[in-house]
Amino acid sequence: MNLVFKIHLLIGFLLIVSVQGFSQQSKPFKVRHQEFIKGDITMISNNIVNTDAIKKSPNNPYNERDIKSKLNDESNMRYIDIDDDSSTFSSSSADLKLDNEKNKKIIYAGLYWSATYPFKEGKLSKKQKFEVVDSTRTSFDTVKIKLPNQNSYTDIVGELLFDGFNVPKFQTSAPYVMFADITSLVTNSSNPFGTYTVGNIKSTLGKISGGAAAGWSIFFIYEDSTMTEKFITFYDGFAGITKNSLDINFTGFQTMPQGNINAKIACAALEGDFNLKGDQLLFKSSKNDEFVQLSNGLREKSNVFNSSISIENSMFETRNPNSSNTLGYDSFIMSINNPNNSIIGNDTKEATLQLKTYGDRFFMFFTAFCVEVIKPEKLNTEINAVATTITNNATPTITNTVNKVAIAESKENVVKTTEKKVEKSQPIIKNNNQNSVSKVAPKTTETNKKVRITAIESPSISISSLSQGYYIIANVFAVPSNATRFIEKLKKKGISANYFINPINNYRYVYVSNHSDFNAASSYYNSNLDGKYFGDLWIMTVNTSPKSNVAFTKKQTKNSAKTVFNYKPKNNITSCKKERYS
């Protein structure tokens, strides 16, 4: 498709957008991973389809970055396949290298792969019309990865973040995004530094309307005790960015009270063509009124997403092939220029990343925010608590040194407070006194007679990065690594889990599902997650009216091995439970 035709197509597309009035966010961006750590972020990345115009092979780098460089819908796109391995139909590689690697410890690795994939192959006819050559479209959830010093591939089955095939506004290019947490694979390898090869990523080949584009990225968090303390958040979702902007809010941190503030962002996206300008990335902190356009030496303000893979002001070249023009795949890390703390000031607690374009649309699916901070004291200090096995006649005392609150109640006192015993499924309804709490006394049976469970009612909290609804919470942690370990334990049980950070107390709330409808949440809660989990659970409302708030607790079975202690947190946010790890 020539440029004039593409502009006409773009005008038609923008007319549709103007009627619908949105930046096409089809998968809200949510927190994928969050860390307070002495260390930093890095990435490796590569595209997986390329033009066959360079010496008639897509394995050769495409490096044209001038006015004559082609758009991806003007190129006959074929799979890159560099590994000479019959088990892969596509493959490309990239090297993970860091200074002073002996001081670095990888603690998180997230793999993303994405492509435009309406069908297997298309072409541009002599009449300048796009036609389907092969309408086949097969599963794309499994890829292969080979780590440094490994001779064979490992199959990775990903989590679907988005598939545009059945979404009318995305059907023409049908972009998809997959994610896989490969942390354990990386940390268990003999050496995480070196060449990573990713294969069997599926994409449309040939020529299609809007262009074929595909690639992969691995975003890492690493620990280094010689570095400054940082707050790092990874977000993922999916949005077709247009002239109507998309805002992603960064919360849960507080910058240093004095001194220079250093911060960076990371992004990954499809369809950021080099010669179609207009893609913009803007940023502002909560202390500033105006957004500022971000840029660096490789990414100009009016063309931030420009078909390249870069770290700071350098092209990421230690990859095969190392095309400087990736024909529609972008992945980068970029520091925020912050002279005299004019963009991000001291004691800043919130910031917003804004994306928009006045040119061709692009598909955004990942971003990260990394900022230097002083770790909050409450997260520096382990909660000093005494967990006592509770019998029918015991009166436990649990002391929380963080919040300076002591709870000392007997089972009999709980019963008197509630005046009657109620079943575990009965909701606790908020009364008019904001400072009071209601409690549920579990029914005394052989399975729970050694456990005293209480529920502390909470107002609905507001977290801009989360969708509104009812969240089933399994645990709360002050220490980030404990939350990560707990989530991994749940995943091994077949339970999909994630967490959010409560902005009031900075604790990590691990949730196992979220629902827009209370009855659906209640049903799933009462089913013990369809029989998958019999530990403590409660329901917490997010971004909803306080009057609809409820809180639950669930009894532990007598066979439960974990030790749980309850404490009342600051600001009466919710009942909290912390799992003790040996």
Short mmCIF file of N, CA and C in Angstrom, two decimals, residues 142-274:
data_model
loop_
_atom_site.label_atom_id
_atom_site.label_comp_id
_atom_site.label_asym_id
_atom_site.label_seq_id
_atom_site.Cartn_x
_atom_site.Cartn_y
_atom_site.Cartn_z
N THR A 142 1.90 -20.73 22.47
CA THR A 142 3.10 -21.47 22.86
C THR A 142 4.28 -21.04 22.00
N VAL A 143 5.38 -20.71 22.65
CA VAL A 143 6.62 -20.38 21.94
C VAL A 143 7.76 -21.18 22.54
N LYS A 144 8.90 -21.10 21.92
CA LYS A 144 10.09 -21.77 22.42
C LYS A 144 11.12 -20.74 22.85
N ILE A 145 11.86 -21.06 23.92
CA ILE A 145 12.92 -20.17 24.37
C ILE A 145 14.15 -20.98 24.74
N LYS A 146 15.29 -20.45 24.36
CA LYS A 146 16.57 -21.09 24.69
C LYS A 146 17.41 -20.06 25.43
N LEU A 147 17.81 -20.40 26.64
CA LEU A 147 18.57 -19.50 27.49
C LEU A 147 20.07 -19.63 27.24
N PRO A 148 20.85 -18.71 27.77
CA PRO A 148 22.31 -18.80 27.62
C PRO A 148 22.84 -20.15 28.07
N ASN A 149 23.80 -20.66 27.34
CA ASN A 149 24.49 -21.92 27.64
C ASN A 149 23.57 -23.14 27.56
N GLN A 150 22.43 -22.99 26.91
CA GLN A 150 21.55 -24.14 26.70
C GLN A 150 21.56 -24.55 25.24
N ASN A 151 21.48 -25.84 25.01
CA ASN A 151 21.52 -26.37 23.65
C ASN A 151 20.14 -26.69 23.10
N SER A 152 19.14 -26.73 23.96
CA SER A 152 17.81 -27.09 23.50
C SER A 152 16.79 -26.06 23.98
N TYR A 153 15.65 -26.05 23.31
CA TYR A 153 14.58 -25.11 23.64
C TYR A 153 13.69 -25.63 24.76
N THR A 154 13.07 -24.69 25.46
CA THR A 154 12.01 -24.98 26.41
C THR A 154 10.71 -24.40 25.88
N ASP A 155 9.64 -25.18 25.88
CA ASP A 155 8.34 -24.68 25.45
C ASP A 155 7.72 -23.82 26.55
N ILE A 156 7.21 -22.67 26.17
CA ILE A 156 6.58 -21.74 27.09
C ILE A 156 5.14 -21.50 26.65
N VAL A 157 4.20 -21.76 27.54
CA VAL A 157 2.79 -21.47 27.27
C VAL A 157 2.44 -20.17 27.97
N GLY A 158 1.97 -19.20 27.21
CA GLY A 158 1.74 -17.87 27.76
C GLY A 158 0.32 -17.61 28.21
N GLU A 159 0.14 -16.46 28.81
CA GLU A 159 -1.16 -15.95 29.24
C GLU A 159 -1.63 -14.92 28.21
N LEU A 160 -2.83 -15.09 27.70
CA LEU A 160 -3.36 -14.17 26.70
C LEU A 160 -3.74 -12.85 27.35
N LEU A 161 -3.14 -11.76 26.87
CA LEU A 161 -3.51 -10.43 27.34
C LEU A 161 -4.57 -9.81 26.43
N PHE A 162 -4.46 -10.07 25.12
CA PHE A 162 -5.42 -9.50 24.19
C PHE A 162 -5.34 -10.22 22.85
N ASP A 163 -6.51 -10.39 22.21
CA ASP A 163 -6.59 -10.90 20.84
C ASP A 163 -7.65 -10.09 20.12
N GLY A 164 -7.23 -9.37 19.08
CA GLY A 164 -8.15 -8.49 18.36
C GLY A 164 -8.93 -9.16 17.26
N PHE A 165 -8.80 -10.48 17.11
CA PHE A 165 -9.41 -11.18 15.98
C PHE A 165 -10.93 -11.05 15.98
N ASN A 166 -11.56 -11.11 17.15
CA ASN A 166 -13.01 -11.03 17.24
C ASN A 166 -13.49 -9.68 17.77
N VAL A 167 -12.61 -8.70 17.77
CA VAL A 167 -12.98 -7.34 18.22
C VAL A 167 -13.12 -6.47 16.97
N PRO A 168 -14.32 -6.03 16.62
CA PRO A 168 -14.55 -5.36 15.34
C PRO A 168 -13.56 -4.25 15.01
N LYS A 169 -13.23 -3.42 15.98
CA LYS A 169 -12.36 -2.28 15.67
C LYS A 169 -10.90 -2.68 15.47
N PHE A 170 -10.56 -3.95 15.75
CA PHE A 170 -9.18 -4.40 15.55
C PHE A 170 -9.06 -5.54 14.54
N GLN A 171 -10.16 -5.93 13.89
CA GLN A 171 -10.14 -7.14 13.08
C GLN A 171 -9.23 -7.05 11.87
N THR A 172 -9.04 -5.87 11.31
CA THR A 172 -8.23 -5.75 10.10
C THR A 172 -6.81 -6.27 10.31
N SER A 173 -6.20 -5.87 11.42
CA SER A 173 -4.84 -6.33 11.70
C SER A 173 -4.79 -7.39 12.79
N ALA A 174 -5.87 -7.55 13.55
CA ALA A 174 -6.01 -8.59 14.58
C ALA A 174 -4.75 -8.76 15.43
N PRO A 175 -4.30 -7.72 16.12
CA PRO A 175 -3.11 -7.85 16.96
C PRO A 175 -3.40 -8.71 18.19
N TYR A 176 -2.38 -9.44 18.62
CA TYR A 176 -2.50 -10.19 19.87
C TYR A 176 -1.28 -9.90 20.73
N VAL A 177 -1.42 -10.14 22.05
CA VAL A 177 -0.31 -9.99 22.99
C VAL A 177 -0.35 -11.16 23.97
N MET A 178 0.80 -11.79 24.18
CA MET A 178 0.93 -12.88 25.13
C MET A 178 1.99 -12.53 26.17
N PHE A 179 1.82 -13.08 27.38
CA PHE A 179 2.79 -12.85 28.47
C PHE A 179 3.13 -14.18 29.14
N ALA A 180 4.38 -14.30 29.59
CA ALA A 180 4.79 -15.45 30.40
C ALA A 180 5.81 -14.99 31.43
N ASP A 181 5.59 -15.36 32.68
CA ASP A 181 6.55 -15.10 33.75
C ASP A 181 7.61 -16.20 33.68
N ILE A 182 8.81 -15.84 33.28
CA ILE A 182 9.88 -16.83 33.13
C ILE A 182 10.95 -16.66 34.20
N THR A 183 10.57 -16.04 35.32
CA THR A 183 11.54 -15.77 36.38
C THR A 183 12.23 -17.04 36.86
N SER A 184 11.45 -18.06 37.17
CA SER A 184 12.05 -19.29 37.71
C SER A 184 12.96 -19.95 36.69
N LEU A 185 12.58 -19.88 35.41
CA LEU A 185 13.43 -20.45 34.37
C LEU A 185 14.78 -19.74 34.32
N VAL A 186 14.75 -18.42 34.44
CA VAL A 186 15.99 -17.63 34.37
C VAL A 186 16.83 -17.82 35.63
N THR A 187 16.21 -17.73 36.78
CA THR A 187 16.98 -17.80 38.03
C THR A 187 17.53 -19.19 38.31
N ASN A 188 16.90 -20.21 37.73
CA ASN A 188 17.40 -21.58 37.92
C ASN A 188 18.43 -21.98 36.89
N SER A 189 18.71 -21.13 35.92
CA SER A 189 19.70 -21.45 34.90
C SER A 189 21.11 -21.27 35.48
N SER A 190 22.08 -21.90 34.85
CA SER A 190 23.46 -21.83 35.35
C SER A 190 24.04 -20.44 35.23
N ASN A 191 23.58 -19.68 34.23
CA ASN A 191 24.07 -18.31 34.04
C ASN A 191 23.01 -17.53 33.27
N PRO A 192 22.40 -16.52 33.88
CA PRO A 192 21.34 -15.79 33.19
C PRO A 192 21.86 -14.80 32.14
N PHE A 193 23.17 -14.58 32.08
CA PHE A 193 23.72 -13.58 31.17
C PHE A 193 24.26 -14.27 29.91
N GLY A 194 23.87 -13.72 28.76
CA GLY A 194 24.29 -14.29 27.49
C GLY A 194 23.16 -14.21 26.48
N THR A 195 23.14 -15.14 25.53
CA THR A 195 22.21 -15.09 24.41
C THR A 195 20.91 -15.83 24.70
N TYR A 196 19.80 -15.12 24.50
CA TYR A 196 18.45 -15.70 24.58
C TYR A 196 17.89 -15.80 23.16
N THR A 197 17.34 -16.94 22.81
CA THR A 197 16.70 -17.13 21.51
C THR A 197 15.24 -17.50 21.72
N VAL A 198 14.36 -16.79 21.03
CA VAL A 198 12.92 -17.05 21.13
C VAL A 198 12.41 -17.45 19.76
N GLY A 199 11.63 -18.54 19.70
CA GLY A 199 11.17 -19.05 18.41
C GLY A 199 9.70 -19.41 18.41
N ASN A 200 9.19 -19.62 17.20
CA ASN A 200 7.81 -20.06 16.93
C ASN A 200 6.75 -19.05 17.35
N ILE A 201 7.09 -17.77 17.26
CA ILE A 201 6.09 -16.71 17.39
C ILE A 201 5.37 -16.59 16.05
N LYS A 202 4.05 -16.59 16.07
CA LYS A 202 3.27 -16.56 14.83
C LYS A 202 2.86 -15.14 14.46
N SER A 203 2.86 -14.88 13.16
CA SER A 203 2.49 -13.58 12.62
C SER A 203 1.95 -13.78 11.21
N THR A 204 1.22 -12.80 10.72
CA THR A 204 0.84 -12.80 9.31
C THR A 204 2.07 -12.49 8.47
N LEU A 205 2.19 -13.17 7.34
CA LEU A 205 3.30 -12.96 6.41
C LEU A 205 2.80 -12.25 5.16
N GLY A 206 3.74 -11.84 4.31
CA GLY A 206 3.39 -11.15 3.08
C GLY A 206 3.04 -9.71 3.31
N LYS A 207 1.90 -9.28 2.75
CA LYS A 207 1.46 -7.89 2.89
C LYS A 207 -0.01 -7.86 3.33
N ILE A 208 -0.28 -7.05 4.34
CA ILE A 208 -1.66 -6.86 4.81
C ILE A 208 -1.92 -5.38 5.03
N SER A 209 -3.18 -5.03 5.06
CA SER A 209 -3.56 -3.65 5.32
C SER A 209 -3.06 -3.23 6.70
N GLY A 210 -2.31 -2.14 6.73
CA GLY A 210 -1.73 -1.68 7.99
C GLY A 210 -0.36 -2.23 8.26
N GLY A 211 -0.02 -3.36 7.61
CA GLY A 211 1.33 -3.92 7.73
C GLY A 211 1.44 -5.03 8.75
N ALA A 212 2.30 -5.99 8.46
CA ALA A 212 2.60 -7.07 9.40
C ALA A 212 3.74 -6.64 10.30
N ALA A 213 3.61 -6.93 11.59
CA ALA A 213 4.66 -6.60 12.56
C ALA A 213 4.61 -7.63 13.67
N ALA A 214 5.78 -7.96 14.22
CA ALA A 214 5.83 -8.95 15.30
C ALA A 214 7.17 -8.87 16.00
N GLY A 215 7.18 -9.25 17.28
CA GLY A 215 8.43 -9.26 18.03
C GLY A 215 8.23 -9.76 19.44
N TRP A 216 9.31 -9.76 20.19
CA TRP A 216 9.28 -10.22 21.59
C TRP A 216 10.20 -9.35 22.43
N SER A 217 9.89 -9.28 23.71
CA SER A 217 10.72 -8.54 24.66
C SER A 217 10.73 -9.27 25.99
N ILE A 218 11.87 -9.25 26.67
CA ILE A 218 11.97 -9.73 28.04
C ILE A 218 12.41 -8.56 28.90
N PHE A 219 11.59 -8.20 29.87
CA PHE A 219 11.92 -7.11 30.79
C PHE A 219 12.36 -7.72 32.12
N PHE A 220 13.51 -7.29 32.58
CA PHE A 220 14.14 -7.84 33.78
C PHE A 220 14.17 -6.80 34.91
N ILE A 221 14.09 -7.30 36.14
CA ILE A 221 14.45 -6.51 37.32
C ILE A 221 15.62 -7.23 37.97
N TYR A 222 16.68 -6.49 38.28
CA TYR A 222 17.83 -7.12 38.91
C TYR A 222 18.23 -6.37 40.18
N GLU A 223 18.83 -7.10 41.07
CA GLU A 223 19.27 -6.57 42.36
C GLU A 223 20.77 -6.34 42.33
N ASP A 224 21.18 -5.22 42.90
CA ASP A 224 22.60 -4.90 43.03
C ASP A 224 22.76 -4.03 44.27
N SER A 225 23.39 -4.56 45.30
CA SER A 225 23.48 -3.86 46.58
C SER A 225 24.29 -2.56 46.50
N THR A 226 25.06 -2.38 45.43
CA THR A 226 25.86 -1.16 45.28
C THR A 226 25.06 -0.02 44.66
N MET A 227 23.83 -0.29 44.24
CA MET A 227 23.04 0.72 43.55
C MET A 227 22.06 1.39 44.51
N THR A 228 21.42 2.44 44.04
CA THR A 228 20.45 3.17 44.85
C THR A 228 19.13 2.41 44.92
N GLU A 229 18.33 2.79 45.93
CA GLU A 229 17.01 2.18 46.11
C GLU A 229 16.04 2.70 45.05
N LYS A 230 15.25 1.80 44.47
CA LYS A 230 14.31 2.20 43.43
C LYS A 230 12.95 1.56 43.65
N PHE A 231 11.94 2.26 43.17
CA PHE A 231 10.59 1.72 43.13
C PHE A 231 10.29 1.41 41.67
N ILE A 232 9.96 0.15 41.38
CA ILE A 232 9.78 -0.32 40.01
C ILE A 232 8.40 -0.93 39.86
N THR A 233 7.67 -0.50 38.84
CA THR A 233 6.36 -1.07 38.55
C THR A 233 6.27 -1.43 37.07
N PHE A 234 5.85 -2.67 36.79
CA PHE A 234 5.58 -3.12 35.43
C PHE A 234 4.07 -3.15 35.23
N TYR A 235 3.59 -2.58 34.13
CA TYR A 235 2.19 -2.60 33.78
C TYR A 235 2.02 -3.26 32.41
N ASP A 236 0.91 -3.99 32.22
CA ASP A 236 0.58 -4.45 30.88
C ASP A 236 -0.91 -4.37 30.65
N GLY A 237 -1.29 -4.37 29.39
CA GLY A 237 -2.67 -4.25 28.95
C GLY A 237 -2.67 -4.17 27.44
N PHE A 238 -3.67 -3.52 26.88
CA PHE A 238 -3.65 -3.32 25.42
C PHE A 238 -4.51 -2.12 25.07
N ALA A 239 -3.97 -1.26 24.20
CA ALA A 239 -4.71 -0.10 23.72
C ALA A 239 -4.25 0.27 22.33
N GLY A 240 -5.22 0.56 21.46
CA GLY A 240 -4.91 1.16 20.17
C GLY A 240 -4.87 2.66 20.35
N ILE A 241 -3.68 3.23 20.29
CA ILE A 241 -3.52 4.66 20.60
C ILE A 241 -3.87 5.49 19.37
N THR A 242 -4.73 6.49 19.58
CA THR A 242 -5.15 7.39 18.52
C THR A 242 -4.96 8.82 19.00
N LYS A 243 -5.64 9.76 18.34
CA LYS A 243 -5.53 11.16 18.76
C LYS A 243 -6.16 11.39 20.13
N ASN A 244 -7.06 10.50 20.53
CA ASN A 244 -7.61 10.57 21.88
C ASN A 244 -6.64 9.89 22.84
N SER A 245 -6.18 10.61 23.81
CA SER A 245 -5.07 10.15 24.64
C SER A 245 -5.47 9.04 25.60
N LEU A 246 -4.48 8.27 26.00
CA LEU A 246 -4.62 7.25 27.03
C LEU A 246 -3.70 7.62 28.19
N ASP A 247 -4.23 7.64 29.41
CA ASP A 247 -3.44 7.95 30.60
C ASP A 247 -3.22 6.68 31.41
N ILE A 248 -1.98 6.48 31.87
CA ILE A 248 -1.64 5.39 32.77
C ILE A 248 -1.06 6.01 34.03
N ASN A 249 -1.68 5.76 35.17
CA ASN A 249 -1.26 6.39 36.42
C ASN A 249 -0.25 5.53 37.17
N PHE A 250 0.82 6.16 37.62
CA PHE A 250 1.84 5.51 38.43
C PHE A 250 1.65 5.93 39.88
N THR A 251 1.44 4.97 40.78
CA THR A 251 1.22 5.27 42.19
C THR A 251 2.01 4.30 43.06
N GLY A 252 1.91 4.49 44.38
CA GLY A 252 2.52 3.56 45.32
C GLY A 252 3.95 3.89 45.70
N PHE A 253 4.45 5.06 45.33
CA PHE A 253 5.83 5.42 45.60
C PHE A 253 5.89 6.80 46.24
N GLN A 254 7.05 7.17 46.73
CA GLN A 254 7.31 8.54 47.18
C GLN A 254 8.76 8.84 46.90
N THR A 255 8.99 9.89 46.10
CA THR A 255 10.36 10.24 45.75
C THR A 255 11.10 10.80 46.96
N MET A 256 12.41 10.91 46.83
CA MET A 256 13.24 11.36 47.94
C MET A 256 12.88 12.79 48.37
N PRO A 257 12.98 13.11 49.65
CA PRO A 257 12.61 14.45 50.13
C PRO A 257 13.57 15.54 49.68
N GLN A 258 14.76 15.15 49.27
CA GLN A 258 15.72 16.15 48.78
C GLN A 258 16.67 15.50 47.80
N GLY A 259 17.35 16.32 47.02
CA GLY A 259 18.30 15.81 46.04
C GLY A 259 17.65 15.61 44.67
N ASN A 260 18.49 15.24 43.69
CA ASN A 260 18.00 15.04 42.33
C ASN A 260 17.19 13.75 42.22
N ILE A 261 16.11 13.81 41.49
CA ILE A 261 15.24 12.66 41.28
C ILE A 261 15.52 12.07 39.90
N ASN A 262 15.94 10.82 39.87
CA ASN A 262 16.21 10.12 38.61
C ASN A 262 15.12 9.09 38.37
N ALA A 263 14.59 9.07 37.16
CA ALA A 263 13.51 8.14 36.82
C ALA A 263 13.63 7.74 35.36
N LYS A 264 13.03 6.60 35.03
CA LYS A 264 13.01 6.13 33.65
C LYS A 264 11.72 5.39 33.39
N ILE A 265 11.41 5.25 32.12
CA ILE A 265 10.25 4.46 31.72
C ILE A 265 10.70 3.41 30.71
N ALA A 266 9.87 2.41 30.52
CA ALA A 266 10.07 1.40 29.48
C ALA A 266 8.75 1.20 28.77
N CYS A 267 8.80 0.86 27.48
CA CYS A 267 7.59 0.65 26.69
C CYS A 267 7.81 -0.45 25.66
N ALA A 268 6.73 -1.09 25.26
CA ALA A 268 6.74 -2.02 24.13
C ALA A 268 5.43 -1.85 23.38
N ALA A 269 5.51 -1.83 22.02
CA ALA A 269 4.34 -1.55 21.22
C ALA A 269 4.51 -2.08 19.80
N LEU A 270 3.38 -2.25 19.13
CA LEU A 270 3.34 -2.62 17.71
C LEU A 270 2.94 -1.43 16.86
N GLU A 271 3.36 -1.44 15.62
CA GLU A 271 2.90 -0.51 14.58
C GLU A 271 3.40 0.93 14.74
N GLY A 272 4.58 1.10 15.30
CA GLY A 272 5.17 2.43 15.35
C GLY A 272 6.07 2.65 14.15
N ASP A 273 5.49 2.98 13.00
CA ASP A 273 6.28 3.10 11.76
C ASP A 273 7.24 4.27 11.81
N PHE A 274 8.42 4.09 11.19
CA PHE A 274 9.45 5.13 11.21
C PHE A 274 9.02 6.38 10.45
#
